[in-house]
Tab-separated table of C-alpha atoms and ligand atoms in Angstrom:
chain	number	residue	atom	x	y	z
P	33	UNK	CA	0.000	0.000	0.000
P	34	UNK	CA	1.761	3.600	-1.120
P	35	UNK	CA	2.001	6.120	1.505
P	36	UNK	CA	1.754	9.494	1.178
P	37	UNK	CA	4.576	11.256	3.356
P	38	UNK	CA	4.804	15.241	4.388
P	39	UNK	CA	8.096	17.270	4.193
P	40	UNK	CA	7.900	20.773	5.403
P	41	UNK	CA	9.328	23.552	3.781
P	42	UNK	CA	9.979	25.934	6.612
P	43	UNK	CA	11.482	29.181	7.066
P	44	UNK	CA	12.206	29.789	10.808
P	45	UNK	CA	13.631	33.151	11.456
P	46	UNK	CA	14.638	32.189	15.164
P	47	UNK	CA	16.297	28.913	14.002
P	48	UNK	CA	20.067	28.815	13.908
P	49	UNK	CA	19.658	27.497	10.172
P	50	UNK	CA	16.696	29.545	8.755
P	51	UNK	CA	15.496	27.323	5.988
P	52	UNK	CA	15.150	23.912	5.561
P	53	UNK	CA	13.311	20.842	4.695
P	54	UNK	CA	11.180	19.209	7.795
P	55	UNK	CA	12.466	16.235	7.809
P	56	UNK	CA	15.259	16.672	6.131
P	57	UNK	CA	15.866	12.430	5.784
P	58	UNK	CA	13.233	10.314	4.547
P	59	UNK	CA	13.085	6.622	3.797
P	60	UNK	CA	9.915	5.505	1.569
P	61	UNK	CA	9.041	2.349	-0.573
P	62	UNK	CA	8.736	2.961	-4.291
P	63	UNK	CA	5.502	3.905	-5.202
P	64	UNK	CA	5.171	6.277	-2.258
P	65	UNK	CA	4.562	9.893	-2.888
P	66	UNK	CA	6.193	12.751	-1.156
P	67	UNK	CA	3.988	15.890	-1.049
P	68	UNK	CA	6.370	19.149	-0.141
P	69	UNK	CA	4.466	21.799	1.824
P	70	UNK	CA	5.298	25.476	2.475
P	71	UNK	CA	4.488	26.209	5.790
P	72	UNK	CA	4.401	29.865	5.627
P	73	UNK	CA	4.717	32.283	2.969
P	74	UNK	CA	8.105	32.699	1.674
P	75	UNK	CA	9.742	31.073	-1.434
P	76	UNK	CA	10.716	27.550	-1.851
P	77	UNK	CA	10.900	24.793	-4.141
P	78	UNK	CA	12.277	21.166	-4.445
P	79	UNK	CA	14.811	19.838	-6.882
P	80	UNK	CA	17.130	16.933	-7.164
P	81	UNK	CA	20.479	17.707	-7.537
P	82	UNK	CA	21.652	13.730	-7.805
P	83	UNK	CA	18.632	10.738	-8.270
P	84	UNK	CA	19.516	6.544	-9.360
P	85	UNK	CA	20.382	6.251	-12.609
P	86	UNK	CA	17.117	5.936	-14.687
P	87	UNK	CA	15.391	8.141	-12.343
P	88	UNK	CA	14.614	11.667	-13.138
P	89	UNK	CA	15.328	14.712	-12.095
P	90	UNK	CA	12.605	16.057	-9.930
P	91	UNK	CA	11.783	19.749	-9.895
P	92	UNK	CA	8.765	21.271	-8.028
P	93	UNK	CA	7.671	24.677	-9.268
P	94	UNK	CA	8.872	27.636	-6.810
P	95	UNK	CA	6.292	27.521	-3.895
P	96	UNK	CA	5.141	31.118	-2.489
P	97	UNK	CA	2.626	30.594	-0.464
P	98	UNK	CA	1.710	29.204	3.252
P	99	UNK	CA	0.000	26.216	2.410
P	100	UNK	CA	0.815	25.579	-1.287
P	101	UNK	CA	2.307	22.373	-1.826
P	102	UNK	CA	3.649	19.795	-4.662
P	103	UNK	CA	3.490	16.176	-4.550
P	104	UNK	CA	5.957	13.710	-6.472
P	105	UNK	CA	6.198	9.874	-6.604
P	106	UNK	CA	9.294	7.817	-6.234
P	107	UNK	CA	8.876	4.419	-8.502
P	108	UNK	CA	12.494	3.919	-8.780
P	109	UNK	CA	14.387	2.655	-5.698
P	110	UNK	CA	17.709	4.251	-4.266
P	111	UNK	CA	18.705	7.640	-3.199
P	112	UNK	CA	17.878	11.042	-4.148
P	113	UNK	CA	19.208	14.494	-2.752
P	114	UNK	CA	17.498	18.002	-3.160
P	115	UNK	CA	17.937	21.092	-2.388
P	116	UNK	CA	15.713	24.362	-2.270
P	117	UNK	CA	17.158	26.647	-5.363
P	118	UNK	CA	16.474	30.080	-3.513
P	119	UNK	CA	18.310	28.666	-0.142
P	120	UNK	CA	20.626	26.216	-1.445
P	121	UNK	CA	23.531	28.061	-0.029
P	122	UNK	CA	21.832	28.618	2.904
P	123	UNK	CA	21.794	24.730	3.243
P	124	UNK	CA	18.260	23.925	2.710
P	125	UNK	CA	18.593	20.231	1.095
P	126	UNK	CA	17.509	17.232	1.517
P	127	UNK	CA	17.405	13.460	1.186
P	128	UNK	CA	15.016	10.513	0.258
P	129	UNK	CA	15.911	7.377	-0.126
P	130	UNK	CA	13.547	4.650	-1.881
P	131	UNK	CA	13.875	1.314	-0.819
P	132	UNK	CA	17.262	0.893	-0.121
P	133	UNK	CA	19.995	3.928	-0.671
P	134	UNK	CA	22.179	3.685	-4.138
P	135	UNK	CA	25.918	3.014	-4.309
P	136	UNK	CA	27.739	6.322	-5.768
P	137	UNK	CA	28.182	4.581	-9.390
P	138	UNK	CA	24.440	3.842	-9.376
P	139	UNK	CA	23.648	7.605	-9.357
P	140	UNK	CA	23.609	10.598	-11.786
P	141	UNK	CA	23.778	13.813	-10.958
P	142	UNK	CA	26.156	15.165	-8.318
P	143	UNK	CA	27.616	18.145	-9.957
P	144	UNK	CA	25.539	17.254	-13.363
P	145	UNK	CA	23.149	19.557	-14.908
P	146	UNK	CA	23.984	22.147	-12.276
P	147	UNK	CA	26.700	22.991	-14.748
P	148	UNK	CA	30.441	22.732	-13.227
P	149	UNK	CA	29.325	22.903	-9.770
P	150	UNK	CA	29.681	20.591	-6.720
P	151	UNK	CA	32.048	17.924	-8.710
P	152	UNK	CA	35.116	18.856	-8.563
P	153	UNK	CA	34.784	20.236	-4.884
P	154	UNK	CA	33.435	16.976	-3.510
P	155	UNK	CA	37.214	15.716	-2.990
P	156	UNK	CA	37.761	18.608	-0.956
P	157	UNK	CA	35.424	19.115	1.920
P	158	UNK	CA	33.457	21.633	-0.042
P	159	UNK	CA	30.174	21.728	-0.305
P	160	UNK	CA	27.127	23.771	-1.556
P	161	UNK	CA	26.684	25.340	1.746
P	162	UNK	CA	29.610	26.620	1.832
P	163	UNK	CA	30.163	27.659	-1.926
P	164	UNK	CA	30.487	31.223	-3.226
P	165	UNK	CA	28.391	33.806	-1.480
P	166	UNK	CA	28.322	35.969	-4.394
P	167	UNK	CA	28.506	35.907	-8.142
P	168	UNK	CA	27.762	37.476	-11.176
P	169	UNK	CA	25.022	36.691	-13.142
P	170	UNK	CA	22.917	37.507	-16.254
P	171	UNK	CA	19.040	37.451	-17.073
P	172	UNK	CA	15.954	39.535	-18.539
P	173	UNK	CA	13.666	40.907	-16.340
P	174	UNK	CA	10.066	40.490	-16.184
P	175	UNK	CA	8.677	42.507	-13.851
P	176	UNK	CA	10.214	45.498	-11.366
P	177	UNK	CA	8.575	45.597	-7.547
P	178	UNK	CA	9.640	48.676	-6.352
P	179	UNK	CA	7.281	48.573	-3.011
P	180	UNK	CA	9.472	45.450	-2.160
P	181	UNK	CA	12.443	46.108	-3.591
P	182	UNK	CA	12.319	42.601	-6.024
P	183	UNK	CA	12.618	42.100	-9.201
P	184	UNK	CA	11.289	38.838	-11.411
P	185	UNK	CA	13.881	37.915	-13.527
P	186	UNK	CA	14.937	34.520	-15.811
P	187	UNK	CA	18.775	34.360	-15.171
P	188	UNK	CA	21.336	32.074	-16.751
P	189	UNK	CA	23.442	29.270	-14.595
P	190	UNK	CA	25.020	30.686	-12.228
P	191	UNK	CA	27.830	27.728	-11.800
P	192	UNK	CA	29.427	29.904	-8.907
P	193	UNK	CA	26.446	29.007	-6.440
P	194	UNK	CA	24.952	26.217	-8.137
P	195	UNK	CA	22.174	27.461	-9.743
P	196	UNK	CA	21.152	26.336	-12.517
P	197	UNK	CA	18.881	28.324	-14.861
P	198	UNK	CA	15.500	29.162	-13.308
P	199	UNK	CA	12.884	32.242	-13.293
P	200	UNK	CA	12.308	33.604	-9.849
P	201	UNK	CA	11.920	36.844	-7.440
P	202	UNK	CA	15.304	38.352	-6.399
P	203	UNK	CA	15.163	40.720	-3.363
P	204	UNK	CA	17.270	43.522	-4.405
P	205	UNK	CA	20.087	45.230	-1.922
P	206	UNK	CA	18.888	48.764	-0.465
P	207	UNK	CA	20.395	51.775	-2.762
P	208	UNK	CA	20.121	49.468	-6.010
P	209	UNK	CA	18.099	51.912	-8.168
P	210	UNK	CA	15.506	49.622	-9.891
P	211	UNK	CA	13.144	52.414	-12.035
P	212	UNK	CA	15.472	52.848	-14.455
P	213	UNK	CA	15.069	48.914	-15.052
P	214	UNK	CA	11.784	47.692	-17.822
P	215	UNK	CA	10.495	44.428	-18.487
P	216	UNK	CA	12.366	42.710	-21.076
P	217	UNK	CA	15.682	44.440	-20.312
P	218	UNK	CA	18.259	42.158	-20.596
P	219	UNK	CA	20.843	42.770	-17.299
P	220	UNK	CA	24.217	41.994	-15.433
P	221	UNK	CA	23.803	41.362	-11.883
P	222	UNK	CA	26.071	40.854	-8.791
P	223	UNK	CA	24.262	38.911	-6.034
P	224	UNK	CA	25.319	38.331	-2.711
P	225	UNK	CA	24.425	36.005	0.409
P	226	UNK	CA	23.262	38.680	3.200
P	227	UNK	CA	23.970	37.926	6.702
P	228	UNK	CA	19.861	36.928	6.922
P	229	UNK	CA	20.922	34.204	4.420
P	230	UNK	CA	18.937	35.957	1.582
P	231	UNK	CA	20.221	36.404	-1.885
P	232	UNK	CA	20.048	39.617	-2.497
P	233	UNK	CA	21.217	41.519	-5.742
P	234	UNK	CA	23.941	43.833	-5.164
P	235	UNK	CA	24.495	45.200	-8.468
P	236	UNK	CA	22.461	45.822	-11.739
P	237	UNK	CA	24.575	46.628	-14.549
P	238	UNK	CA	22.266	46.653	-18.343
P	239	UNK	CA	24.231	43.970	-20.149
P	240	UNK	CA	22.799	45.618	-23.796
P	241	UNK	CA	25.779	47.462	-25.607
P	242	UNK	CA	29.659	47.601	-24.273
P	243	UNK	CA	30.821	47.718	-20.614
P	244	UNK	CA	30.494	51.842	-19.978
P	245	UNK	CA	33.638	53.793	-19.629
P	246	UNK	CA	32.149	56.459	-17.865
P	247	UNK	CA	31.675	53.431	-14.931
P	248	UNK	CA	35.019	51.906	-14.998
P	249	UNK	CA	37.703	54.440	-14.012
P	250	UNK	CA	40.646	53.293	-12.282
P	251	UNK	CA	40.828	53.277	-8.891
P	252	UNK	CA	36.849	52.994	-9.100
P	253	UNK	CA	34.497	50.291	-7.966
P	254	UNK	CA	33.417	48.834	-11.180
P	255	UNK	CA	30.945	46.014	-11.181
P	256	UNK	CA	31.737	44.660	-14.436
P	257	UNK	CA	35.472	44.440	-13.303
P	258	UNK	CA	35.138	43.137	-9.756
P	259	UNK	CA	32.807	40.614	-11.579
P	260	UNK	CA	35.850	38.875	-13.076
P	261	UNK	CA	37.441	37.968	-9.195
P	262	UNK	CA	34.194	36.328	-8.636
P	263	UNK	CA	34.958	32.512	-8.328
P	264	UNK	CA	38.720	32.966	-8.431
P	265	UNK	CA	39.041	31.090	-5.041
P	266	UNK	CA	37.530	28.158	-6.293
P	267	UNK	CA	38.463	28.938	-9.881
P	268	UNK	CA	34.800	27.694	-11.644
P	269	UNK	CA	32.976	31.075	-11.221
P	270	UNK	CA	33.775	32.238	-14.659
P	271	UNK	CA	31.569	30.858	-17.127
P	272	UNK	CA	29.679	33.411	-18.499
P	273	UNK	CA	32.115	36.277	-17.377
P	274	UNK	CA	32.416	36.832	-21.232
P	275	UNK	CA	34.148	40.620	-20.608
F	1331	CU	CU1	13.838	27.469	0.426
């Protein structure tokens, strides 16, 4: 008989770690379903970064709201991690395992579609949670909030925190003038991991036309320049720093 099981998608202001999956660890029989809730309003989702080979990938679609949830059935036995793409950095993953957990040569994923992410750290004690806490990145806006101070915007990979290519809100940095930005704009951004553990987006530089002069004196704090250190420690932040 399938079960139905509940993981929690919580955001806990008072907790030492803010956001994460409730539980975290699961064990389930193929065939059951796992049915992800939000359990207040704030942004999450659910998607497997490594599943058994012949499994797919899961992805949920980003969850907003207190009570809105997303349901997905295991049929194919082994082990599956997942993280939340807003908080991945901020550790929010998590792990199932169907049946009986996989050896590493019966999974895919890992580093995978995430671009040139967690691979080559894995030898080294590195991990997602402790990955980059800012990057560049690139994407088209949508929409402008400029009561919250967000922006909706489809960005590229961003290999420097693991994210792969997604449309989302982005909470945008105080002082970040957003009302020169219009839908359809196509823009350079520098995001950063707040103390809070929020993204937020430091920097908006419009990525139509050449890199301004007039912004990049020397001596000066250009984004477009500093963009090009991003990564450098761990020396697979630069995709996409095309300059
Ligand atoms: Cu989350």
């Amino acid at each position: 008989m399938a079960k139905e099981y509940t993981v929690k998608m919580v955001t806990n202001l008072d907790a030492e770690q803010v956001y994460y999956f409730e539980p975290a660890e699961l064990t389930i029989q193929p065939g059951d379903t796992i049915k992800w809730v939000n359990v207040q309003e704030d942004m999450h989702n659910a998607m497997a970064d490594a599943v058994p080979k012949g499994a797919e990938f899961f992805e949920s679609p980003m969850l907003e709201e207190e009570g809105a949830s997303w349901s997905y059935t295991f049929n194919t036995a082994g082990t599956y991690s997942y993280h939340c793409h807003p908080h991945a950095a901020a550790g929010m993953k998590g792990m199932i395992t169907v049946g009986a957990p996989s050896a590493p040569e019966e999974m895919q994923g890992g580093a995978h579609n995430h671009d040139h992410g967690a691979h080559g750290h894995s030898n080294h004690g590195d991990n997602k949670a402790s990955a980059s806490k800012s990057a560049m990145g690139t994407g088209v806006i949508h929409s402008v909030d400029l009561a919250n101070n967000k922006i909706n915007l489809s960005h590229e990979p961003i290999p420097a925190l693991s994210w792969p290519e997604m449309t989302m809100d982005l909470d945008v940095a105080e002082g970040v003038d957003l009302k020169a930005l219009a839908p359809d704009e196509k823009i350079k951004f520098h995001i950063e991991l707040d103390d809070d553990k929020v993204y937020r987006i430091t920097k908006i530089m419009k990525s139509n036309g050449q890199h301004d002069p007039k912004q990049c004196k020397p001596g000066m704090d250009c984004p477009m320049h500093e963009g090009m250190k991003h990564g450098g420690d761990n020396g697979d932040g630069h995709g996409g720093h095309d300059h």
